[in-house]
mmCIF file of C-alpha atoms and ligand atoms in Angstrom:
data_model
loop_
_atom_site.group_PDB
_atom_site.id
_atom_site.type_symbol
_atom_site.label_atom_id
_atom_site.label_comp_id
_atom_site.label_asym_id
_atom_site.label_seq_id
_atom_site.Cartn_x
_atom_site.Cartn_y
_atom_site.Cartn_z
ATOM 1 C CA VAL A 1 14.455 35.035 -4.329
ATOM 2 C CA GLY A 2 11.963 37.789 -3.449
ATOM 3 C CA HIS A 3 10.081 37.244 -0.177
ATOM 4 C CA ASP A 4 6.879 37.011 -2.207
ATOM 5 C CA GLN A 5 8.200 33.824 -3.841
ATOM 6 C CA ILE A 6 8.713 32.000 -0.554
ATOM 7 C CA ASN A 7 5.823 29.669 0.220
ATOM 8 C CA THR A 8 5.122 30.166 3.902
ATOM 9 C CA GLU A 9 2.030 27.971 3.873
ATOM 10 C CA ILE A 10 3.922 24.670 4.036
ATOM 11 C CA VAL A 11 1.526 21.814 4.733
ATOM 12 C CA THR A 12 3.560 19.078 6.357
ATOM 13 C CA LEU A 13 2.013 15.695 7.148
ATOM 14 C CA THR A 14 2.371 16.653 10.822
ATOM 15 C CA ARG A 15 0.259 19.780 10.250
ATOM 16 C CA PHE A 16 -2.181 17.875 8.025
ATOM 17 C CA LEU A 17 -2.793 15.305 10.783
ATOM 18 C CA THR A 18 -3.252 18.022 13.404
ATOM 19 C CA GLU A 19 -5.802 19.796 11.184
ATOM 20 C CA GLU A 20 -7.575 16.483 10.513
ATOM 21 C CA GLN A 21 -7.782 15.810 14.234
ATOM 22 C CA ALA A 22 -9.187 19.301 14.860
ATOM 23 C CA LYS A 23 -12.101 18.448 12.545
ATOM 24 C CA HIS A 24 -13.196 15.631 14.851
ATOM 25 C CA LYS A 25 -13.972 17.081 18.293
ATOM 26 C CA GLU A 26 -14.312 13.578 19.789
ATOM 27 C CA ALA A 27 -10.761 12.717 18.666
ATOM 28 C CA THR A 28 -8.427 11.813 21.526
ATOM 29 C CA GLY A 29 -5.239 12.314 19.516
ATOM 30 C CA ASP A 30 -4.378 8.592 19.608
ATOM 31 C CA PHE A 31 -4.655 8.246 15.832
ATOM 32 C CA THR A 32 -2.489 11.343 15.336
ATOM 33 C CA LEU A 33 0.228 9.942 17.609
ATOM 34 C CA LEU A 34 0.055 6.594 15.790
ATOM 35 C CA CYS A 35 0.532 8.366 12.448
ATOM 36 C CA HIS A 36 3.489 10.339 13.788
ATOM 37 C CA ALA A 37 5.161 7.039 14.700
ATOM 38 C CA LEU A 38 4.233 5.723 11.263
ATOM 39 C CA GLN A 39 5.800 8.639 9.429
ATOM 40 C CA PHE A 40 8.960 8.326 11.494
ATOM 41 C CA ALA A 41 9.214 4.673 10.425
ATOM 42 C CA PHE A 42 8.964 5.757 6.779
ATOM 43 C CA LYS A 43 11.689 8.393 7.233
ATOM 44 C CA ALA A 44 13.975 5.837 8.897
ATOM 45 C CA ILE A 45 13.312 3.138 6.272
ATOM 46 C CA SER A 46 13.928 5.694 3.523
ATOM 47 C CA HIS A 47 17.249 6.612 5.117
ATOM 48 C CA TYR A 48 18.436 2.996 5.426
ATOM 49 C CA ILE A 49 17.326 2.055 1.913
ATOM 50 C CA ARG A 50 19.447 4.838 0.450
ATOM 51 C CA ARG A 51 22.380 4.072 2.773
ATOM 52 C CA ALA A 52 22.199 0.287 2.223
ATOM 53 C CA THR A 53 23.034 0.638 -1.453
ATOM 54 C CA LEU A 54 26.270 2.390 -0.514
ATOM 55 C CA VAL A 55 27.013 0.025 2.356
ATOM 56 C CA ASN A 56 26.398 -3.093 0.264
ATOM 57 C CA LEU A 57 28.245 -1.839 -2.766
ATOM 58 C CA THR A 58 31.114 0.012 -1.138
ATOM 59 C CA GLY A 59 31.410 -1.813 2.188
ATOM 60 C CA LEU A 60 31.429 1.574 3.901
ATOM 61 C CA ALA A 61 31.757 1.413 7.674
ATOM 62 C CA GLY A 62 28.487 0.248 9.084
ATOM 63 C CA THR A 63 28.241 -3.116 7.368
ATOM 64 C CA SER A 64 28.419 -4.551 10.884
ATOM 65 C CA ASN A 65 27.568 -2.493 13.973
ATOM 66 C CA THR A 66 29.790 -2.129 17.038
ATOM 67 C CA THR A 67 28.603 -5.388 18.580
ATOM 68 C CA GLY A 68 29.645 -7.197 15.408
ATOM 69 C CA ASP A 69 26.094 -8.161 14.409
ATOM 70 C CA ASP A 70 25.893 -9.269 10.838
ATOM 71 C CA GLN A 71 24.562 -6.716 8.407
ATOM 72 C CA LYS A 72 20.823 -7.221 8.658
ATOM 73 C CA LYS A 73 19.011 -7.589 5.398
ATOM 74 C CA LEU A 74 17.089 -4.458 4.574
ATOM 75 C CA ASP A 75 13.698 -6.048 4.934
ATOM 76 C CA VAL A 76 14.664 -7.148 8.451
ATOM 77 C CA ILE A 77 15.799 -3.582 9.250
ATOM 78 C CA GLY A 78 12.541 -2.223 7.794
ATOM 79 C CA ASN A 79 10.529 -4.697 9.843
ATOM 80 C CA ASP A 80 12.435 -3.962 13.065
ATOM 81 C CA LEU A 81 12.058 -0.196 12.537
ATOM 82 C CA PHE A 82 8.333 -0.580 11.924
ATOM 83 C CA ILE A 83 7.730 -2.802 14.962
ATOM 84 C CA ALA A 84 9.751 -0.436 17.188
ATOM 85 C CA ALA A 85 7.760 2.574 15.944
ATOM 86 C CA MET A 86 4.409 0.842 16.447
ATOM 87 C CA ARG A 87 5.381 -0.485 19.902
ATOM 88 C CA SER A 88 6.787 2.804 21.174
ATOM 89 C CA CYS A 89 3.780 4.952 20.240
ATOM 90 C CA ALA A 90 1.697 3.036 22.850
ATOM 91 C CA ARG A 91 -1.369 3.337 20.625
ATOM 92 C CA VAL A 92 -1.205 -0.037 18.865
ATOM 93 C CA ARG A 93 -2.398 -3.297 20.409
ATOM 94 C CA VAL A 94 -2.216 -5.679 17.432
ATOM 95 C CA LEU A 95 0.408 -5.636 14.682
ATOM 96 C CA VAL A 96 0.630 -7.818 11.563
ATOM 97 C CA SER A 97 3.780 -7.705 9.462
ATOM 98 C CA GLU A 98 4.530 -9.566 6.236
ATOM 99 C CA GLU A 99 7.838 -10.462 7.883
ATOM 100 C CA GLU A 100 6.238 -12.005 10.997
ATOM 101 C CA GLU A 101 4.492 -15.399 10.781
ATOM 102 C CA GLU A 102 2.523 -14.676 13.950
ATOM 103 C CA CYS A 103 0.502 -11.623 14.899
ATOM 104 C CA ILE A 104 2.346 -9.348 17.394
ATOM 105 C CA ILE A 105 0.285 -8.360 20.436
ATOM 106 C CA PHE A 106 1.689 -5.476 22.502
ATOM 107 C CA ASP A 107 0.716 -6.679 25.986
ATOM 108 C CA GLU A 108 2.352 -3.621 27.495
ATOM 109 C CA TRP A 109 -0.490 -1.528 26.017
ATOM 110 C CA PRO A 110 -3.675 -3.354 27.062
ATOM 111 C CA HIS A 111 -5.784 -0.250 26.450
ATOM 112 C CA ALA A 112 -4.345 0.706 23.063
ATOM 113 C CA ARG A 113 -7.175 0.922 20.548
ATOM 114 C CA TYR A 114 -5.561 0.347 17.123
ATOM 115 C CA ALA A 115 -4.474 -2.596 14.978
ATOM 116 C CA VAL A 116 -1.973 -2.121 12.147
ATOM 117 C CA ALA A 117 -1.006 -4.398 9.256
ATOM 118 C CA CYS A 118 2.020 -3.663 7.102
ATOM 119 C CA ASP A 119 4.456 -4.877 4.536
ATOM 120 C CA PRO A 120 7.556 -2.986 5.702
ATOM 121 C CA ILE A 121 9.419 -3.312 2.401
ATOM 122 C CA ASP A 122 7.145 -4.624 -0.324
ATOM 123 C CA GLY A 123 8.999 -5.646 -3.451
ATOM 124 C CA SER A 124 12.289 -5.974 -1.563
ATOM 125 C CA SER A 125 13.514 -8.584 -4.061
ATOM 126 C CA ASN A 126 13.887 -5.656 -6.495
ATOM 127 C CA LEU A 127 16.112 -3.611 -4.189
ATOM 128 C CA ASP A 128 19.443 -4.659 -5.684
ATOM 129 C CA ALA A 129 18.213 -3.576 -9.093
ATOM 130 C CA GLY A 130 17.457 -0.090 -7.772
ATOM 131 C CA VAL A 131 13.726 -0.527 -8.424
ATOM 132 C CA SER A 132 11.417 1.545 -6.220
ATOM 133 C CA VAL A 133 10.096 -0.464 -3.280
ATOM 134 C CA GLY A 134 7.644 0.649 -0.625
ATOM 135 C CA THR A 135 5.884 0.228 2.685
ATOM 136 C CA ILE A 136 2.141 -0.532 2.566
ATOM 137 C CA PHE A 137 -0.016 -0.140 5.682
ATOM 138 C CA SER A 138 -3.587 -0.493 6.902
ATOM 139 C CA ILE A 139 -4.981 0.826 10.202
ATOM 140 C CA PHE A 140 -8.029 -0.559 12.036
ATOM 141 C CA LYS A 141 -9.596 0.691 15.248
ATOM 142 C CA LEU A 142 -10.281 -2.172 17.677
ATOM 143 C CA ALA A 143 -13.909 -2.888 18.537
ATOM 144 C CA GLU A 144 -14.977 -1.943 22.067
ATOM 145 C CA GLY A 145 -13.940 -4.670 24.481
ATOM 146 C CA ALA A 146 -11.549 -6.286 21.981
ATOM 147 C CA LYS A 147 -9.113 -8.595 23.768
ATOM 148 C CA GLY A 148 -6.230 -7.931 21.372
ATOM 149 C CA THR A 149 -6.031 -11.099 19.295
ATOM 150 C CA LYS A 150 -5.429 -11.832 15.608
ATOM 151 C CA GLU A 151 -9.209 -12.093 15.144
ATOM 152 C CA ASP A 152 -9.345 -8.354 15.849
ATOM 153 C CA ILE A 153 -7.562 -7.643 12.562
ATOM 154 C CA CYS A 154 -9.052 -10.342 10.293
ATOM 155 C CA LEU A 155 -11.580 -7.771 9.054
ATOM 156 C CA PRO A 156 -12.755 -6.542 5.652
ATOM 157 C CA GLY A 157 -11.073 -3.438 4.276
ATOM 158 C CA THR A 158 -14.317 -1.509 4.859
ATOM 159 C CA GLU A 159 -13.335 -1.556 8.561
ATOM 160 C CA MET A 160 -10.046 0.267 7.968
ATOM 161 C CA VAL A 161 -9.845 3.788 9.433
ATOM 162 C CA ALA A 162 -6.900 4.662 7.170
ATOM 163 C CA SER A 163 -4.485 3.099 4.702
ATOM 164 C CA GLY A 164 -1.725 4.020 2.327
ATOM 165 C CA PHE A 165 1.838 3.448 1.265
ATOM 166 C CA THR A 166 5.239 5.105 0.995
ATOM 167 C CA MET A 167 7.244 4.565 -2.174
ATOM 168 C CA TYR A 168 11.029 4.917 -1.815
ATOM 169 C CA GLY A 169 11.814 6.241 -5.275
ATOM 170 C CA ALA A 170 13.844 9.285 -6.318
ATOM 171 C CA SER A 171 12.301 10.794 -3.183
ATOM 172 C CA ALA A 172 10.063 9.184 -0.581
ATOM 173 C CA GLN A 173 6.435 9.610 -1.692
ATOM 174 C CA LEU A 174 3.758 8.963 0.925
ATOM 175 C CA VAL A 175 0.113 8.445 -0.064
ATOM 176 C CA ILE A 176 -2.503 8.261 2.697
ATOM 177 C CA THR A 177 -6.283 8.143 2.837
ATOM 178 C CA MET A 178 -8.780 8.016 5.704
ATOM 179 C CA LYS A 179 -12.034 6.029 5.563
ATOM 180 C CA GLY A 180 -14.454 7.947 3.310
ATOM 181 C CA GLY A 181 -11.845 10.649 2.801
ATOM 182 C CA SER A 182 -9.675 11.996 0.012
ATOM 183 C CA VAL A 183 -6.288 10.691 -1.080
ATOM 184 C CA ASN A 184 -3.324 12.943 -0.314
ATOM 185 C CA GLY A 185 0.274 12.612 -1.508
ATOM 186 C CA PHE A 186 3.298 13.884 0.402
ATOM 187 C CA THR A 187 6.964 14.135 -0.584
ATOM 188 C CA LEU A 188 9.736 13.778 1.985
ATOM 189 C CA ASP A 189 11.823 16.946 2.120
ATOM 190 C CA ASN A 190 15.067 15.949 3.779
ATOM 191 C CA ASN A 191 15.851 19.579 4.616
ATOM 192 C CA PHE A 192 12.869 19.769 6.929
ATOM 193 C CA GLY A 193 12.785 16.043 7.667
ATOM 194 C CA GLU A 194 9.063 16.381 6.934
ATOM 195 C CA PHE A 195 6.644 14.956 4.409
ATOM 196 C CA ILE A 196 5.282 17.948 2.449
ATOM 197 C CA LEU A 197 1.806 17.914 0.837
ATOM 198 C CA THR A 198 2.571 17.862 -2.896
ATOM 199 C CA HIS A 199 -0.461 15.972 -4.294
ATOM 200 C CA PRO A 200 -3.618 17.166 -2.516
ATOM 201 C CA ASN A 201 -6.872 15.301 -3.255
ATOM 202 C CA MET A 202 -5.473 12.808 -5.802
ATOM 203 C CA ARG A 203 -8.034 11.617 -8.369
ATOM 204 C CA ILE A 204 -7.337 8.719 -10.730
ATOM 205 C CA PRO A 205 -8.273 9.363 -14.397
ATOM 206 C CA LYS A 206 -11.540 7.595 -15.326
ATOM 207 C CA LYS A 207 -9.753 5.663 -18.077
ATOM 208 C CA ARG A 208 -6.254 5.213 -19.564
ATOM 209 C CA ALA A 209 -4.895 2.715 -22.084
ATOM 210 C CA ILE A 210 -2.219 1.272 -19.792
ATOM 211 C CA TYR A 211 -2.340 -2.249 -18.340
ATOM 212 C CA SER A 212 0.005 -3.597 -15.698
ATOM 213 C CA VAL A 213 0.139 -7.375 -15.212
ATOM 214 C CA ASN A 214 2.821 -10.068 -15.232
ATOM 215 C CA GLU A 215 2.193 -11.687 -18.625
ATOM 216 C CA GLY A 216 4.658 -14.391 -17.640
ATOM 217 C CA ASN A 217 1.687 -15.928 -15.844
ATOM 218 C CA SER A 218 -0.522 -16.041 -18.988
ATOM 219 C CA LEU A 219 -0.202 -19.830 -19.202
ATOM 220 C CA TYR A 220 -1.973 -20.104 -15.826
ATOM 221 C CA TRP A 221 -4.702 -17.485 -16.359
ATOM 222 C CA GLU A 222 -8.393 -18.378 -16.297
ATOM 223 C CA GLU A 223 -10.302 -17.864 -19.558
ATOM 224 C CA PRO A 224 -11.948 -14.508 -18.652
ATOM 225 C CA VAL A 225 -8.531 -13.022 -17.802
ATOM 226 C CA LYS A 226 -7.033 -14.264 -21.071
ATOM 227 C CA GLU A 227 -9.950 -12.841 -23.056
ATOM 228 C CA TYR A 228 -9.761 -9.526 -21.201
ATOM 229 C CA VAL A 229 -5.995 -9.031 -21.696
ATOM 230 C CA ASN A 230 -6.202 -10.114 -25.348
ATOM 231 C CA SER A 231 -8.948 -7.541 -25.913
ATOM 232 C CA LEU A 232 -6.434 -4.866 -24.863
ATOM 233 C CA LYS A 233 -3.597 -6.229 -27.005
ATOM 234 C CA TYR A 234 -5.652 -7.104 -30.101
ATOM 235 C CA PRO A 235 -8.441 -4.523 -30.091
ATOM 236 C CA ASP A 236 -11.420 -4.742 -32.464
ATOM 237 C CA GLU A 237 -11.166 -3.039 -35.838
ATOM 238 C CA GLY A 238 -9.620 0.383 -35.627
ATOM 239 C CA GLY A 239 -8.877 0.163 -31.904
ATOM 240 C CA LYS A 240 -5.399 1.075 -30.612
ATOM 241 C CA PRO A 241 -3.586 -1.488 -28.443
ATOM 242 C CA TYR A 242 -2.913 -0.596 -24.799
ATOM 243 C CA SER A 243 0.585 0.134 -23.474
ATOM 244 C CA ALA A 244 2.092 -2.447 -21.124
ATOM 245 C CA ARG A 245 3.806 -1.181 -17.979
ATOM 246 C CA TYR A 246 4.891 -3.698 -15.317
ATOM 247 C CA ILE A 247 7.569 -2.945 -12.715
ATOM 248 C CA GLY A 248 6.988 -5.923 -10.439
ATOM 249 C CA SER A 249 6.926 -3.775 -7.315
ATOM 250 C CA MET A 250 3.311 -3.244 -6.263
ATOM 251 C CA VAL A 251 3.880 0.192 -4.739
ATOM 252 C CA ALA A 252 5.601 1.459 -7.907
ATOM 253 C CA ASP A 253 2.953 -0.030 -10.216
ATOM 254 C CA ALA A 254 0.179 1.280 -7.959
ATOM 255 C CA TYR A 255 1.624 4.798 -7.744
ATOM 256 C CA ARG A 256 1.955 5.051 -11.528
ATOM 257 C CA THR A 257 -1.591 3.723 -12.010
ATOM 258 C CA LEU A 258 -2.936 6.219 -9.451
ATOM 259 C CA LEU A 259 -1.209 9.142 -11.196
ATOM 260 C CA TYR A 260 -1.656 8.186 -14.876
ATOM 261 C CA GLY A 261 -4.688 5.903 -14.776
ATOM 262 C CA GLY A 262 -5.000 2.428 -16.297
ATOM 263 C CA ILE A 263 -5.266 -0.907 -14.534
ATOM 264 C CA PHE A 264 -3.025 -3.005 -12.283
ATOM 265 C CA ALA A 265 -3.840 -6.693 -11.984
ATOM 266 C CA TYR A 266 -2.510 -9.673 -10.155
ATOM 267 C CA PRO A 267 -5.182 -12.281 -10.963
ATOM 268 C CA ALA A 268 -5.593 -15.510 -9.049
ATOM 269 C CA ASP A 269 -4.631 -18.242 -11.520
ATOM 270 C CA LYS A 270 -4.045 -21.990 -11.816
ATOM 271 C CA LYS A 271 -0.598 -21.588 -10.222
ATOM 272 C CA SER A 272 -1.850 -19.378 -7.354
ATOM 273 C CA PRO A 273 -5.565 -20.208 -7.002
ATOM 274 C CA LYS A 274 -5.943 -17.793 -4.080
ATOM 275 C CA GLY A 275 -3.814 -15.125 -5.758
ATOM 276 C CA LYS A 276 -0.366 -13.937 -4.741
ATOM 277 C CA LEU A 277 -0.872 -10.557 -3.064
ATOM 278 C CA ARG A 278 -1.879 -10.407 0.598
ATOM 279 C CA ILE A 279 -5.261 -9.006 1.613
ATOM 280 C CA LEU A 280 -4.401 -7.185 4.857
ATOM 281 C CA TYR A 281 -1.271 -5.325 3.787
ATOM 282 C CA GLU A 282 -1.315 -5.214 -0.003
ATOM 283 C CA CYS A 283 -4.799 -5.612 -1.557
ATOM 284 C CA ALA A 284 -7.097 -3.937 0.991
ATOM 285 C CA PRO A 285 -4.979 -0.826 1.743
ATOM 286 C CA MET A 286 -4.417 -0.238 -1.974
ATOM 287 C CA ALA A 287 -8.119 -0.819 -2.699
ATOM 288 C CA MET A 288 -9.174 1.936 -0.285
ATOM 289 C CA VAL A 289 -6.654 4.359 -1.827
ATOM 290 C CA PHE A 290 -7.966 3.595 -5.322
ATOM 291 C CA GLU A 291 -11.635 3.809 -4.347
ATOM 292 C CA ASN A 292 -11.119 7.088 -2.483
ATOM 293 C CA ALA A 293 -9.323 8.461 -5.573
ATOM 294 C CA GLY A 294 -12.365 7.605 -7.737
ATOM 295 C CA GLY A 295 -11.183 4.211 -9.002
ATOM 296 C CA LEU A 296 -12.320 0.619 -8.426
ATOM 297 C CA ALA A 297 -10.756 -2.506 -6.940
ATOM 298 C CA VAL A 298 -12.150 -6.049 -7.195
ATOM 299 C CA ASP A 299 -10.872 -9.562 -6.474
ATOM 300 C CA SER A 300 -10.803 -12.475 -8.932
ATOM 301 C CA HIS A 301 -14.482 -13.244 -8.227
ATOM 302 C CA MET A 302 -15.306 -9.613 -9.149
ATOM 303 C CA ARG A 303 -16.228 -8.902 -5.510
ATOM 304 C CA ARG A 304 -15.463 -5.423 -4.172
ATOM 305 C CA MET A 305 -11.931 -5.871 -2.779
ATOM 306 C CA LEU A 306 -12.764 -3.920 0.410
ATOM 307 C CA GLU A 307 -15.498 -6.452 1.279
ATOM 308 C CA VAL A 308 -13.203 -9.486 1.124
ATOM 309 C CA VAL A 309 -12.642 -10.907 4.631
ATOM 310 C CA PRO A 310 -9.290 -12.619 5.346
ATOM 311 C CA GLN A 311 -9.596 -15.802 7.436
ATOM 312 C CA HIS A 312 -5.908 -15.691 8.366
ATOM 313 C CA ILE A 313 -3.565 -12.718 8.687
ATOM 314 C CA HIS A 314 -1.469 -13.685 5.627
ATOM 315 C CA ASP A 315 -4.357 -14.659 3.358
ATOM 316 C CA ARG A 316 -3.966 -13.780 -0.321
ATOM 317 C CA SER A 317 -6.357 -12.621 -3.035
ATOM 318 C CA GLY A 318 -6.453 -11.895 -6.752
ATOM 319 C CA ILE A 319 -6.836 -8.181 -7.470
ATOM 320 C CA PHE A 320 -7.752 -5.831 -10.318
ATOM 321 C CA MET A 321 -7.524 -2.130 -9.401
ATOM 322 C CA GLY A 322 -7.377 1.141 -11.306
ATOM 323 C CA SER A 323 -9.457 3.521 -13.384
ATOM 324 C CA GLU A 324 -13.191 2.992 -13.047
ATOM 325 C CA GLN A 325 -13.768 2.281 -16.765
ATOM 326 C CA GLU A 326 -10.793 -0.085 -16.968
ATOM 327 C CA VAL A 327 -11.884 -2.212 -14.026
ATOM 328 C CA GLN A 328 -15.449 -2.161 -15.366
ATOM 329 C CA LYS A 329 -14.133 -3.822 -18.575
ATOM 330 C CA VAL A 330 -12.752 -6.687 -16.478
ATOM 331 C CA ILE A 331 -16.107 -7.061 -14.714
ATOM 332 C CA ASP A 332 -17.984 -7.032 -18.036
ATOM 333 C CA VAL A 333 -15.811 -9.822 -19.490
ATOM 334 C CA HIS A 334 -16.187 -11.937 -16.340
ATOM 335 C CA GLN A 335 -19.960 -11.483 -16.410
ATOM 336 C CA LYS A 336 -20.060 -13.143 -19.848
ATOM 337 C CA TYR A 337 -18.632 -16.293 -18.214
ATOM 338 C CA GLN A 338 -20.952 -16.220 -15.218
ATOM 339 C CA LYS A 339 -24.183 -16.725 -17.211
HETATM 340 P P1 P6P B 1 5.573 -11.220 -9.724
HETATM 341 C C1 P6P B 1 6.756 -8.200 -4.928
HETATM 342 O O1 P6P B 1 7.376 -9.447 -4.679
HETATM 343 C C2 P6P B 1 5.257 -8.406 -4.884
HETATM 344 O O2 P6P B 1 4.851 -8.845 -3.625
HETATM 345 C C3 P6P B 1 4.548 -7.109 -5.260
HETATM 346 O O3 P6P B 1 5.235 -5.996 -4.814
HETATM 347 C C4 P6P B 1 4.511 -7.187 -6.776
HETATM 348 O O4 P6P B 1 3.393 -6.516 -7.334
HETATM 349 C C5 P6P B 1 4.373 -8.686 -7.041
HETATM 350 O O5 P6P B 1 4.880 -9.357 -5.867
HETATM 351 C C6 P6P B 1 5.194 -9.108 -8.245
HETATM 352 O O6 P6P B 1 4.970 -10.487 -8.417
HETATM 353 O O7 P6P B 1 5.038 -12.627 -9.628
HETATM 354 O O8 P6P B 1 5.045 -10.490 -10.932
HETATM 355 O O9 P6P B 1 7.078 -11.114 -9.588
#
């Protein structure tokens, strides 16, 4: 390959974060160090997800480590890797994990100024089927004088300083956005061991005839949801029905919706009146990504998802997120029922 075909301007996530920090003269570098620990966790989880398939299926050495511990389930490994990365960066005070009933407070870092919520391996039930799973995260900066308690992270998504996810698909795809910023996609290049900027400034199409919802819950849906989904499947005269795409792994469904457009929905329903997906580490982080990419995200009361305040760290919510015009259709149908 001629030297003129070699790209020497390789924007790694590491470089991207350094350049971001340089834009904020008051930055101390704490956020950058936190994100370096975060990206390491994603690289490690990606490695173990790909290895686990071999280990589980072929029983290759490694199914039990030297001390004879049982093979940890992958979501436990993902959780342990994430907690270790967040603890060791000395920049996180409060950590919420889907895998941990209680909030983790790092007492060894009383002056750390960040709180992180995460689902280390969201959709892990799909792992054995080879379906893409992912890590979803949200980052909050603690208020001045915060004592480091779970109240410090029960905040609306508008308080997040950054959020995003990493999808472990054919390659590891990381999507990250800062408060009020753009959405940037990175692909893990195992040769460099770095996430490379492959999708700068991601923008979701304003509309797209794709809907993503578990229709197996139709029996439990509220009337507005039924009417809305039926309007996509049985359009008025001359309309073309929407395509249905549902993977059942939020990160995979979200990534497709972000790239192609359309709508993803997990409505609250009669079976799950508060919804199924968690606010802190599924709904809010995804909502900020979608809003910053030009989309919308609302809960089942049609409130802006980022303004929903969790009372408890594992609180759930209904969610509709995606292309602006698609979410607007949901809002319009619900408004008919609110009169
Ligand atoms: P259902 C996976 O278990 C998960 O938490 C999300 O990743 C996914 O969007 C949703 O639940 C799927 O739920 O009820 O359709 O299987």
